[in-house]
Every structure is written in structure tokens, then in C-alpha cells.
Short mmCIF file of C-alpha atoms in Angstrom, two decimals:
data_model
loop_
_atom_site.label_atom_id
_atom_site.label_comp_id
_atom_site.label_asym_id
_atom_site.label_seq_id
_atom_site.Cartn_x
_atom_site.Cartn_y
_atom_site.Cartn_z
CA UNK E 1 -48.25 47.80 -20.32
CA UNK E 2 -47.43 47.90 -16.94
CA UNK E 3 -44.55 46.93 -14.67
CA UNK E 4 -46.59 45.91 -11.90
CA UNK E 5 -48.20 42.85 -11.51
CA UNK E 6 -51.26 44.20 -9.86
CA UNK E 7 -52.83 47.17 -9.89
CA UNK E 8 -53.75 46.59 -6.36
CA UNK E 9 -52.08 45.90 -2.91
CA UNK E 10 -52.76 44.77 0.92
CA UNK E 11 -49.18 47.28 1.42
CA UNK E 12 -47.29 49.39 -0.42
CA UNK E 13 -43.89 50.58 1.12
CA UNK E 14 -41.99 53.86 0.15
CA UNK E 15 -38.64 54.25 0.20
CA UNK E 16 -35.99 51.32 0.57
CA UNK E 17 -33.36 52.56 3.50
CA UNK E 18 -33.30 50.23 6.23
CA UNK E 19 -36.87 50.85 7.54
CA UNK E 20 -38.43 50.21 4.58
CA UNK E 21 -36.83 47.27 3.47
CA UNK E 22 -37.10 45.37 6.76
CA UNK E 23 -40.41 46.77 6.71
CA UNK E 24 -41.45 45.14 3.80
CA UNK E 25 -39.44 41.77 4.42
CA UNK E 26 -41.20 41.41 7.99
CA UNK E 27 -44.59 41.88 6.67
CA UNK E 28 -43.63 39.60 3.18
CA UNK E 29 -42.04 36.78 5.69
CA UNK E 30 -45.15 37.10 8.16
CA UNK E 31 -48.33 36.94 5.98
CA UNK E 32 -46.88 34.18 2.91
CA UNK E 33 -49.07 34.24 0.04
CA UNK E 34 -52.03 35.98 1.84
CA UNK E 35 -51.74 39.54 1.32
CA UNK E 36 -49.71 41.46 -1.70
CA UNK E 37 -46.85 43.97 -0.63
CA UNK E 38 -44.98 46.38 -2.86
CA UNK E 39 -41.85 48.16 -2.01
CA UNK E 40 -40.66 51.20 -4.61
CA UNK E 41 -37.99 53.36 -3.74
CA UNK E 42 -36.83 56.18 -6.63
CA UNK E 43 -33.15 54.19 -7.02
CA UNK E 44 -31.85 50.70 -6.35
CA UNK E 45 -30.63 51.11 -2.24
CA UNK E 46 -27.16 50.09 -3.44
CA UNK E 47 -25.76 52.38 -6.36
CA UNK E 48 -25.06 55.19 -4.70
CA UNK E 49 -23.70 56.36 -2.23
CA UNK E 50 -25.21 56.29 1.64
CA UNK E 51 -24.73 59.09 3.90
CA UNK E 52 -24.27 57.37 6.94
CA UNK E 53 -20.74 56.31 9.29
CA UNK E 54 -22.10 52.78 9.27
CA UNK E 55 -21.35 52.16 12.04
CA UNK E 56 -23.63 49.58 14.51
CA UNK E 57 -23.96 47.36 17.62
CA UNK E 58 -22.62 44.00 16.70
CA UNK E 59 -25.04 42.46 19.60
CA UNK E 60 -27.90 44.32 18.50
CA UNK E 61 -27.69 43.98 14.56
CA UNK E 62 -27.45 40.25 15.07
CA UNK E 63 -31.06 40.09 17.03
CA UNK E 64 -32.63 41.89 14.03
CA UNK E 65 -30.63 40.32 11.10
CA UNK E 66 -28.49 37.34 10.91
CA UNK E 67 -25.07 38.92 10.18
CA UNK E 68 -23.13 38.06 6.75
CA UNK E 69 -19.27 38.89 7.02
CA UNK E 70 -19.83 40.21 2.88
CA UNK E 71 -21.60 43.36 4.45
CA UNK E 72 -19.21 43.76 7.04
CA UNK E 73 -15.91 46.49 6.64
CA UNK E 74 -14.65 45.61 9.85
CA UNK E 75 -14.94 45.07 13.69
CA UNK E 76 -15.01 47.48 15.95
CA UNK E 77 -13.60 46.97 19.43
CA UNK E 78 -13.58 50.76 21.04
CA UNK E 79 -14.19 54.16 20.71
CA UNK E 80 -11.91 57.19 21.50
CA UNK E 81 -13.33 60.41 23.14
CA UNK E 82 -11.61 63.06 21.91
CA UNK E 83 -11.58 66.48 23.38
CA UNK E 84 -10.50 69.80 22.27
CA UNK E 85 -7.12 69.59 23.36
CA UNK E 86 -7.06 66.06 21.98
CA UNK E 87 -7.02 63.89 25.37
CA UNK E 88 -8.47 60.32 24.67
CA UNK E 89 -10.83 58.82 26.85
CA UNK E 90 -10.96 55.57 25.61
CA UNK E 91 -13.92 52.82 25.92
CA UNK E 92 -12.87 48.98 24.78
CA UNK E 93 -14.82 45.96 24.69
CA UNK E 94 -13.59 43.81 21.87
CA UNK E 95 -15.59 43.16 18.50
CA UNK E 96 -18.20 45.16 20.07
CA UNK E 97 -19.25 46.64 16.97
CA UNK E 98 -19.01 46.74 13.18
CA UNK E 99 -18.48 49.06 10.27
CA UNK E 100 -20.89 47.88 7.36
CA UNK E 101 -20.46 48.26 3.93
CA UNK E 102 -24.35 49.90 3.86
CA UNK E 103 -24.65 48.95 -0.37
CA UNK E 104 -24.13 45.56 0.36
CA UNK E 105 -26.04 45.12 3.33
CA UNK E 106 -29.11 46.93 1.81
CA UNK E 107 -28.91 44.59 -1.36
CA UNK E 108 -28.77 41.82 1.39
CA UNK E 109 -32.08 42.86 2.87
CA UNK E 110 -33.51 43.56 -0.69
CA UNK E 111 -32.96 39.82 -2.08
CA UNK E 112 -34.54 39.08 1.44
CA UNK E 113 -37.68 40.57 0.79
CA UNK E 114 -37.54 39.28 -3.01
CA UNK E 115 -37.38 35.89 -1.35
CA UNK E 116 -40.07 36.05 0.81
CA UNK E 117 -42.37 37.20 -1.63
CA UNK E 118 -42.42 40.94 -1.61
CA UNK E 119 -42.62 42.64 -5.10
CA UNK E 120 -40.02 45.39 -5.12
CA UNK E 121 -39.04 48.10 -8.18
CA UNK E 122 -36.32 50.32 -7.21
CA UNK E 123 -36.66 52.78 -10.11
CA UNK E 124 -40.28 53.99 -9.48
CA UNK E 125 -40.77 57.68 -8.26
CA UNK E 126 -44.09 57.86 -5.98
CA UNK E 127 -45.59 61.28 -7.54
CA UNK E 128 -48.55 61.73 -5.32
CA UNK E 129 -50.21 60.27 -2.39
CA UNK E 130 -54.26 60.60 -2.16
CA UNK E 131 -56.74 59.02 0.12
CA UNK E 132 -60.11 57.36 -1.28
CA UNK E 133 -63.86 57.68 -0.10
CA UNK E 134 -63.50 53.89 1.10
CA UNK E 135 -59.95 54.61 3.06
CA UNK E 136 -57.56 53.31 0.67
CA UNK E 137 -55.09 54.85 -0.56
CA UNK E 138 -53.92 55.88 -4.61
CA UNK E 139 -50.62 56.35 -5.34
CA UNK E 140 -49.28 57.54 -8.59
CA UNK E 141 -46.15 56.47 -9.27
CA UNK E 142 -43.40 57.13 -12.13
CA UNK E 143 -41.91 54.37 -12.88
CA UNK E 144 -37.92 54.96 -14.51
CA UNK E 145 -38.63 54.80 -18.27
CA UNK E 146 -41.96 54.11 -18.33
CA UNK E 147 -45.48 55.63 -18.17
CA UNK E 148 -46.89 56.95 -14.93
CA UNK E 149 -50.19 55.23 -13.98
CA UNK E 150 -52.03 54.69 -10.26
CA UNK E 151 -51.94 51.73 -8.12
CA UNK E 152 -54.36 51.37 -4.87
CA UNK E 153 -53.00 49.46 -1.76
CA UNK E 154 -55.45 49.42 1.34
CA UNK E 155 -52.22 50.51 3.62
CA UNK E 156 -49.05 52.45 3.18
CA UNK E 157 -45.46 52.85 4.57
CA UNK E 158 -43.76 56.20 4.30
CA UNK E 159 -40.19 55.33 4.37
CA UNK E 160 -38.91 58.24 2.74
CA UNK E 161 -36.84 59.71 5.48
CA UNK E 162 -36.97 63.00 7.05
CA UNK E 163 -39.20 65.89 6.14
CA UNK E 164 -41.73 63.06 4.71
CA UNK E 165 -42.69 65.47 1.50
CA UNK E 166 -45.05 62.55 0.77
CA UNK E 167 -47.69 63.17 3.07
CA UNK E 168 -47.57 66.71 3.21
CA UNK E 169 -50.77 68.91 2.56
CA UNK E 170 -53.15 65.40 3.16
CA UNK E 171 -55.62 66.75 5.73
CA UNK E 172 -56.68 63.54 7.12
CA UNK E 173 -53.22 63.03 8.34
CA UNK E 174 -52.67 66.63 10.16
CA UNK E 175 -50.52 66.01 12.67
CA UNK E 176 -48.51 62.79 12.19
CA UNK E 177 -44.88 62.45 12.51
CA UNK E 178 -43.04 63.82 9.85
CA UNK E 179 -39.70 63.08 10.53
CA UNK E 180 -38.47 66.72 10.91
CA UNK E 181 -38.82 66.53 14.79
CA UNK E 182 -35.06 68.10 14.44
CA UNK E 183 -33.16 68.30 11.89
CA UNK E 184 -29.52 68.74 11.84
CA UNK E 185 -26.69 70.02 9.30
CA UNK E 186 -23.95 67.14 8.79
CA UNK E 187 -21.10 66.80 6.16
CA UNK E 188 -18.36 63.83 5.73
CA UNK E 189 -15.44 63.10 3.35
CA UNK E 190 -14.34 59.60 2.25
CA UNK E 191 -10.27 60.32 2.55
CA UNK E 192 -7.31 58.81 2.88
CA UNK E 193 -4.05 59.68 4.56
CA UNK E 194 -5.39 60.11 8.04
CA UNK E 195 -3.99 58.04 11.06
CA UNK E 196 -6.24 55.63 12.62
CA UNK E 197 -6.99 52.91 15.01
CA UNK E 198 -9.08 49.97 12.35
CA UNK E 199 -10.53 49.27 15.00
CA UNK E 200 -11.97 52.59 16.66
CA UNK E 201 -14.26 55.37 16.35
CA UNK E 202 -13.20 58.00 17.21
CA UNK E 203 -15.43 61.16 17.81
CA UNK E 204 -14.63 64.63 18.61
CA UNK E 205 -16.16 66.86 21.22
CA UNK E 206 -16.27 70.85 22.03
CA UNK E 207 -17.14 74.27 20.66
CA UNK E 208 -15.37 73.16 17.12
CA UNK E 209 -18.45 70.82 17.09
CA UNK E 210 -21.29 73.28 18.53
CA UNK E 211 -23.99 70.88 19.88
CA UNK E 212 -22.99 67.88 17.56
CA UNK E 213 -19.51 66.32 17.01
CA UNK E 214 -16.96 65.16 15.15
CA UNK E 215 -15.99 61.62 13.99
CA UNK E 216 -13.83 59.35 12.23
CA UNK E 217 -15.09 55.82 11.43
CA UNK E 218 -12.48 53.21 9.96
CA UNK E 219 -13.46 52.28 6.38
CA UNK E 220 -10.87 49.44 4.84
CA UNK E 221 -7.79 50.13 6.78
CA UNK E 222 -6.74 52.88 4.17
CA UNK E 223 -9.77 55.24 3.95
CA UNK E 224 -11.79 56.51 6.71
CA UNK E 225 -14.95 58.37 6.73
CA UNK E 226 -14.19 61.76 8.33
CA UNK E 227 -17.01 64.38 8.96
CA UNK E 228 -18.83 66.16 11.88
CA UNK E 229 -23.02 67.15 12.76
CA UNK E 230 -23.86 70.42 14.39
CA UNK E 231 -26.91 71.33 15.86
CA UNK E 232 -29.47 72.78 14.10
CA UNK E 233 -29.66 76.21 15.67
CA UNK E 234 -25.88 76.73 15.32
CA UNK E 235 -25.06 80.21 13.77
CA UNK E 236 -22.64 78.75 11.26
CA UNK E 237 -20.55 80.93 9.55
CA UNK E 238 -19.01 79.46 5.54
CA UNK E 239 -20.36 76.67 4.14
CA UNK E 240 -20.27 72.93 5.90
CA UNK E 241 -17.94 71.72 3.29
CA UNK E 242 -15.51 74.49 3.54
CA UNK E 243 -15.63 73.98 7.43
CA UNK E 244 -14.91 70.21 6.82
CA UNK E 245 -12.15 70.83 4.64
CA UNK E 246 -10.69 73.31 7.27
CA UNK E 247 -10.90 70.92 9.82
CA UNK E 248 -9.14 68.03 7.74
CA UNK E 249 -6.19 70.56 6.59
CA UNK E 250 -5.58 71.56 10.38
CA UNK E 251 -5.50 68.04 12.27
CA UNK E 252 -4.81 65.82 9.18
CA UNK E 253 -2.20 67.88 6.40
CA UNK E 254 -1.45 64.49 4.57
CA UNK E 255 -4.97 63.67 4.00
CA UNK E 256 -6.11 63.14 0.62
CA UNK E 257 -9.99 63.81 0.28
CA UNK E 258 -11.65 62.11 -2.44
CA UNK E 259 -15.36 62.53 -1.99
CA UNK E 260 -17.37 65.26 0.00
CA UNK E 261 -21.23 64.32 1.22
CA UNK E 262 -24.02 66.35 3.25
CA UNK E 263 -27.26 66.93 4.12
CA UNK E 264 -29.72 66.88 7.07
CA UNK E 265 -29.99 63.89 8.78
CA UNK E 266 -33.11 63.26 11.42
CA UNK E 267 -31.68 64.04 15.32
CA UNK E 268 -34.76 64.04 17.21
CA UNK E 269 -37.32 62.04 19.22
CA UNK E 270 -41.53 63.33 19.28
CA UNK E 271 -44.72 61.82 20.74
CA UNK E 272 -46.59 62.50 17.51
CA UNK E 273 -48.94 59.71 16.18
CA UNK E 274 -46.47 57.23 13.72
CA UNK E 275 -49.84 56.21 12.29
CA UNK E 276 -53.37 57.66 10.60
CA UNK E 277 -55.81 56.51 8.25
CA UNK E 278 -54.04 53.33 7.21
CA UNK E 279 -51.55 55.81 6.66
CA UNK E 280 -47.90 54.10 8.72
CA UNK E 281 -44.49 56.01 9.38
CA UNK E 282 -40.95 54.28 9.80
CA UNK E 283 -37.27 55.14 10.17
CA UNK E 284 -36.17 58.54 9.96
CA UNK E 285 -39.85 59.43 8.59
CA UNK E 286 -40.99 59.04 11.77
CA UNK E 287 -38.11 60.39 13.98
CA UNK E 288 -36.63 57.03 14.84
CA UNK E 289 -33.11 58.36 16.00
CA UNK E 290 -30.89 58.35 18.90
CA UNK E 291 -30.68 62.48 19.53
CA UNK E 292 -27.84 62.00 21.01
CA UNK E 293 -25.69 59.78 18.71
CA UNK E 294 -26.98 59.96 16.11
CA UNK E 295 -27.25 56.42 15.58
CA UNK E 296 -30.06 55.29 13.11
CA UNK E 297 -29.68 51.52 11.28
CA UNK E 298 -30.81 49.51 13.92
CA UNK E 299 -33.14 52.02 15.16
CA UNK E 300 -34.54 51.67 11.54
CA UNK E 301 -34.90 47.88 11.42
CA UNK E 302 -36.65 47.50 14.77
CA UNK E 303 -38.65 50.36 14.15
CA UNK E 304 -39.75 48.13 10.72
CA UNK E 305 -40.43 45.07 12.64
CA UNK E 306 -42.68 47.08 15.01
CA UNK E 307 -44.30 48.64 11.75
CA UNK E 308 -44.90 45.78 9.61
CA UNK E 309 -46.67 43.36 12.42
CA UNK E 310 -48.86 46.78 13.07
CA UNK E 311 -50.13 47.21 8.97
CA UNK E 312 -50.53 43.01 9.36
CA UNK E 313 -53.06 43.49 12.60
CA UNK E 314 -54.26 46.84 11.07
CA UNK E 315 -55.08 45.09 8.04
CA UNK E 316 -57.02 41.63 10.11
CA UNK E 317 -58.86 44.16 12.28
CA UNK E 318 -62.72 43.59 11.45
CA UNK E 319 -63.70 47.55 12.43
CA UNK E 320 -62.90 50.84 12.23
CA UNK E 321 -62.36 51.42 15.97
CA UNK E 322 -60.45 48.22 15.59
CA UNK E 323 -58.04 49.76 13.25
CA UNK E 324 -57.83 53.56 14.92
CA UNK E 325 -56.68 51.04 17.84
CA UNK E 326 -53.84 49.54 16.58
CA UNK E 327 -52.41 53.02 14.90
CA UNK E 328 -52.63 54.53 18.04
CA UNK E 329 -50.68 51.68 19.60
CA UNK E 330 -47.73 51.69 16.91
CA UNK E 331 -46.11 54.75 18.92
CA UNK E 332 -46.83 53.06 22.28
CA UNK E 333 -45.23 50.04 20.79
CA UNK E 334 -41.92 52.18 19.55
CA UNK E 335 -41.75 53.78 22.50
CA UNK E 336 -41.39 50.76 24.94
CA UNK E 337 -38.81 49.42 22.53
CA UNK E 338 -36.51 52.31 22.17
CA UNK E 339 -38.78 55.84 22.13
CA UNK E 340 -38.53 56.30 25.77
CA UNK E 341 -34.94 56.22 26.31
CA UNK E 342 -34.90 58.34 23.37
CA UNK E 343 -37.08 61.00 24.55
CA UNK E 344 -35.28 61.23 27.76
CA UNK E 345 -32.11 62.04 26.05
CA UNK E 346 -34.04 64.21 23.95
CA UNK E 347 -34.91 66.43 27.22
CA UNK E 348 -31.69 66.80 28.11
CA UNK E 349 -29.98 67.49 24.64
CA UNK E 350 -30.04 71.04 25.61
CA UNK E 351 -27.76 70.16 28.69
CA UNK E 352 -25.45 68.17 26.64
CA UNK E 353 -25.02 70.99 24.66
CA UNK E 354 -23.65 72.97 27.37
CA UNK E 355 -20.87 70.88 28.81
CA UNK E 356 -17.75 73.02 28.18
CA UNK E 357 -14.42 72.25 26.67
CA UNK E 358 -12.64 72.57 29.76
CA UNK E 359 -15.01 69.88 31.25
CA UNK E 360 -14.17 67.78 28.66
CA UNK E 361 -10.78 68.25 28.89
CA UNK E 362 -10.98 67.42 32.10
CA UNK E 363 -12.43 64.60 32.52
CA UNK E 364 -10.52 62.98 29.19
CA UNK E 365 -7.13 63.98 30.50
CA UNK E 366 -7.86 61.84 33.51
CA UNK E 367 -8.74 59.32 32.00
CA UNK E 368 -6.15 59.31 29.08
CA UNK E 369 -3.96 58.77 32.18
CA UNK E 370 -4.94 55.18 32.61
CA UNK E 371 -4.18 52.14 31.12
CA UNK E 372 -6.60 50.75 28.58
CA UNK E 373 -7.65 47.66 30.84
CA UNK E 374 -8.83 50.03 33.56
CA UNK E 375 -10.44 52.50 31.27
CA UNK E 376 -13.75 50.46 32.10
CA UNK E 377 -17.50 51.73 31.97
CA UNK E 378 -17.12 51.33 36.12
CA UNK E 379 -13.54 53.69 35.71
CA UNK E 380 -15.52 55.76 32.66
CA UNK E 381 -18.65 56.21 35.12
CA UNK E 382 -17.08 57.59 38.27
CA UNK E 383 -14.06 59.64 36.40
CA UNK E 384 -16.21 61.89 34.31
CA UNK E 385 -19.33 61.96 37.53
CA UNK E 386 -16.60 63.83 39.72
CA UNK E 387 -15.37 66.20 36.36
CA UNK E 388 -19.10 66.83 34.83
CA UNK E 389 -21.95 64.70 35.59
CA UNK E 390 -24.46 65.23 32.39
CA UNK E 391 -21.70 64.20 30.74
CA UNK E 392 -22.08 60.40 31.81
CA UNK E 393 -25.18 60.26 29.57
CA UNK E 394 -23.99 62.03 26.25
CA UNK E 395 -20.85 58.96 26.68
CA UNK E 396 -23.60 56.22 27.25
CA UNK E 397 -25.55 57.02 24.20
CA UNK E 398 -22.71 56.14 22.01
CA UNK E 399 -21.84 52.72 23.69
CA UNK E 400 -25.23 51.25 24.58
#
């Protein structure tokens, strides 16, 4: 018997990070009772554990999803630059951002979409992705338990993250985003022991971070989430972990580390289509990342409003040419949101990357010198133009 109550659906959404879930919840919310959507995802979004810092723009999460203090660690008021030598350059503007508890904000969104109608399993493997001669789309899916069988939905969402596996090897979608645009090495421990503001980031910058950084995000005023990303053509020498662990020893002797997590997270920004053949990408599938920062959450939710009103018009359009229309406007759409911006910080990445430790130094010393209430964007802005002037832009990433 199956667990599904159709065998058929307007939308089926993969994967249930951020994208996905607001993905589904937009569409759900915006079409009532008129069309059928399905979300799966391989594990419920909130029993284990999330490799993110969680940390987010209190202005900017609030325009996408009305904020519940359950969800929320703490609020963030500032953020320490931290260079080599350890000088602090310090930004503060107060509550201006939040550490979430990522479990319990994803089981937020998830009774969200539950309430606006969307059908959601989050113990169903999709298996296999394959187009049909009238341009729909079979998936077969695994559900935990259970027997596999194939359900047909007219449009998809890959939500899956980066490297998109599940729409590899389809030719009608050669050349679509697939979320590997660049991929980067990252690794954090959940510790405690280590000194730190509750209400700052702080992030770490020079050549013990090659082309990435290091960070420390307040958790619940006793453990922190300590880790670092590199770039992805760093010649790294050990493994991440052991590099972590080295790091945490040298800076931090007391710590205690509890829990080690890595992977590769998405770091990049493309101009590849985001959709084909009914066929729709979001999040980190489709490259939806500040290259700069890092940052991805909110990225991922506006990047699923943006993709669920696109499947709703895709879906209403009366033609083909209609349809080819409105994929090829999903990346325009992106891009005047947020994809521009991105891609110019994407350009000049490799410049980033080149701002030495003595410039850092430099310009963090200075500014380490001042008071907190004059350690203003204005004071930020001019301080570090005179010391290194790319260097304005990798600081603005992390506080707009």
C-alpha cells in the first residue's frame, strides 16, 4: 500500500534544507487546494545535526519569515575581525543579528508547509529522476521501511544541495546549475571552554585561513561553534580535522571539544540556467551563496520564494514557449534579488584572496585602537581604504 496519497503531483520538492522547505510552503500557501505539492527529503530536517554557524541577518530573516524567539540561540550585536596577530577590528550595531537553533527553525518551516497544505515525508530516498515523452517527470522514490514505487509530478525542485547527484547524466538538462559552481573544504567543532563575547562573531583572517577563514559563533553562552573554510584550490597538507584540532589546542588549551563536523559547502555564484524542462533548482543546488561569506539561510529562503512563484506561473503557462519563458527568467529573477551582487564578489574572490597578513594587521591594529562607539562602518570604511582597499568589500560581505 502506499504512503502517498497520490500517485501524482502539480510539484514535487527534493530535499528539505531551507530552500526546499520554503519552497514548498510558498508554492502550498500560494495555490490553496488547486494544485498538489510533495516535499521528501531522505531524513526529518531536525534530527541531526546541521552543518552550518547559523548565523543570520535579524532584518532580513524577519522579511522572509516571521521570527519565533523558540528558534532563536541568541542575538547578535557585532562581529570581531580578527587578524593574524589577533588585533580586533570590531563592527557593532546592536541585535543586528541572530544565532538560530537550525533543528528548530527547520521543524518551524516544516509544520508551516504541513499547514498550508503541502504533503511532506521526511524518510523517503528519491532513487532516480527520469523525464517522460509528455514532459513530466517520474521519480522513484524509497520510502524508509517501505517498498519503492514511482510517482509522476508535472514539475520538480532539486533541493538537494551541492553537487545535485539527482540530475546528473539527464541529457535534456545538460547544462543547468548544479550547485558545484565552487566548492569548498570546511570543518567545525561544537566545544566548550573557549572565551567569548555571546554576543559576537568573531572570524579569523590570514594565511592560517588560505582563501577562507576562521570563525567562532556563540552557541548558548557555554558552547560555541568553532571551525574555519579554505578555498578549494588550497594545497592542504593533514587532514581538516587534525588542522582544526591544531588550531583549537594553540589559541584555546582549555577547550573541551565534543563534536567534530565537515564537508563541502557551496561558495560560488554562476550564470547557468536554474531551470529546464520543468526541471527547477534552489539553494545550494543552484549556487545560491554569498562567495564571500559564506552566508547561505536567507539566501536559501528568498531563493525559494523566487522558485516556487516560478513552478506556479510555469505550471499556468498555456504553451511551450510560454513555459521555456518563465525558466529562463528564474535566473534573471535571482539575479536582480541577490545574484548580481553575488557575482561581483565572485570576480573579485581571487583579489580577496590576496590581501596579506600584514595588511590585515594593519588595518585591524588601527582600528583596535578606537573606542567601540567610533568603530563605525564610516570609521571601518576609511581606516581599512588607506591600509588595503579590496579589503573594504571582503568586510562588507559579512555585515550587509
Amino acid at each position: 500500500m502506499s504512503v502517498f496519497k497520490f500517485q501524482a503531483y502539480d510539484l514535487v520538492v527534493c530535499g528539505a534544507g531551507p530552500a526546499g522547505l520554503m519552497t514548498a510552503y510558498t508554492f502550498a500557501k500560494m495555490v490553496g487546494n488547486s494544485k498538489k505539492v510533495l516535499l521528501l527529503d531522505k531524513k526529518e530536517p531536525w534530527k541531526e545535526p546541521i552543518f552550518c554557524a547559523e548565523a543570520v541577518s535579524t532584518d532580513r530573516l524577519s522579511k522572509l519569515w516571521p521570527i519565533d524567539r523558540s528558534w532563536v540561540r541568541g542575538d547578535i550585536s557585532g562581529i570581531y575581525f580578527t587578524s593574524r596577530k589577533r588585533y580586533r577590528a570590531e563592527f557593532y550595531s546592536k541585535n543586528c543579528g541572530m544565532i538560530l537553533d537550525r533543528p528548530k527553525f527547520h521543524h518551524s518551516i516544516a509544520d508551516g508547509c504541513l499547514n498550508v497544505g503541502a504533503e511532506c515525508h521526511f524518510d523517503t530516498v528519491v532513487k532516480k529522476l527520469s523525464r517522460n515523452a509528455d514532459g513530466s517527470w517520474n521519480l522513484e522514490v524509497q520510502p524508509k521501511g517501505g517498498e519503492g514505487e514511482t510517482i509522476c509530478a508535472k514539475a520538480v525542485v532539486d533541493a538537494t544541495g551541492p553537487g545535485s547527484r539527482l540530475t546528473r547524466g539527464i541529457e535534456c538538462l545538460e547544462g543547468i546549475e548544479s550547485g558545484d559552481t565552487d566548492l569548498e573544504p570546511a570543518i567545525f567543532a561544537v566545544a566548550e571552554g573557549i572565551e567569548h563575547s555571546r554576543e559576537h562573531i568573531e572570524l579569523f583572517f590570514g594565511s592560517d585561513f588560505p582563501d577562507g577563514y576562521g570563525w567562532i559563533f556563540p552557541r548558548d553562552g557555554v558552547e560555541v561553534n568553532i571551525g574555519f573554510v579554505l578555498g578549494k584550490n588550497v594545497n592542504r597538507e593533514g587532514t581538516l580535522r587534525q588542522r582544526l584540532l591544531d588550531f583549537i589546542a594553540k589559541d584555546y588549551p582549555q577547550a573541551k571539544v565534543k563534536a567534530v563536523y565537515g564537508g563541502m559547502i557551496a561558495c560560488g555564484q554562476s550564470t547557468r540556467p536554474m531551470a529546464m524542462c520543468g526541471l527547477f533548482k534552489a539553494g545550494d543546488a543552484a549556487s545560491c551563496m554569498n562567495p564571500i561569506s559564506r552566508s547561505g539561510i536567507v539566501e536559501a529562503l528568498l531563493c525559494g520564494t523566487i522558485v516556487a512563484s516560478s513552478v506556479n506561473e510555469w505550471l499556468d503557462a498555456k504553451s511551450e514557449s510560454e513555459r521555456e519563458c518563465v525558466e529562463r527568467s528564474v535566473l534573471d529573477r535571482w539575479m536582480k534579488a541577490l545574484g548580481k551582487s553575488h557575482l561581483q564578489l565572485q570576480r573579485a574572490k581571487a583579489g580577496f584572496n590576496s590581501i596579506t597578513d600584514e595588511q590585515f594587521d594593519r588595518a585591524a591594529e588601527k582600528l583596535s585602537k578606537l573606542p567601540r562607539e567610533k568603530q563605525t562602518l564610516f570609521r571601518i570604511f576609511f581606516t581599512v581604504l588607506r591600509t588595503c582597499p579590496s579589503l573594504i568589500w571582503k568586510m562588507r560581505s559579512f555585515i550587509c
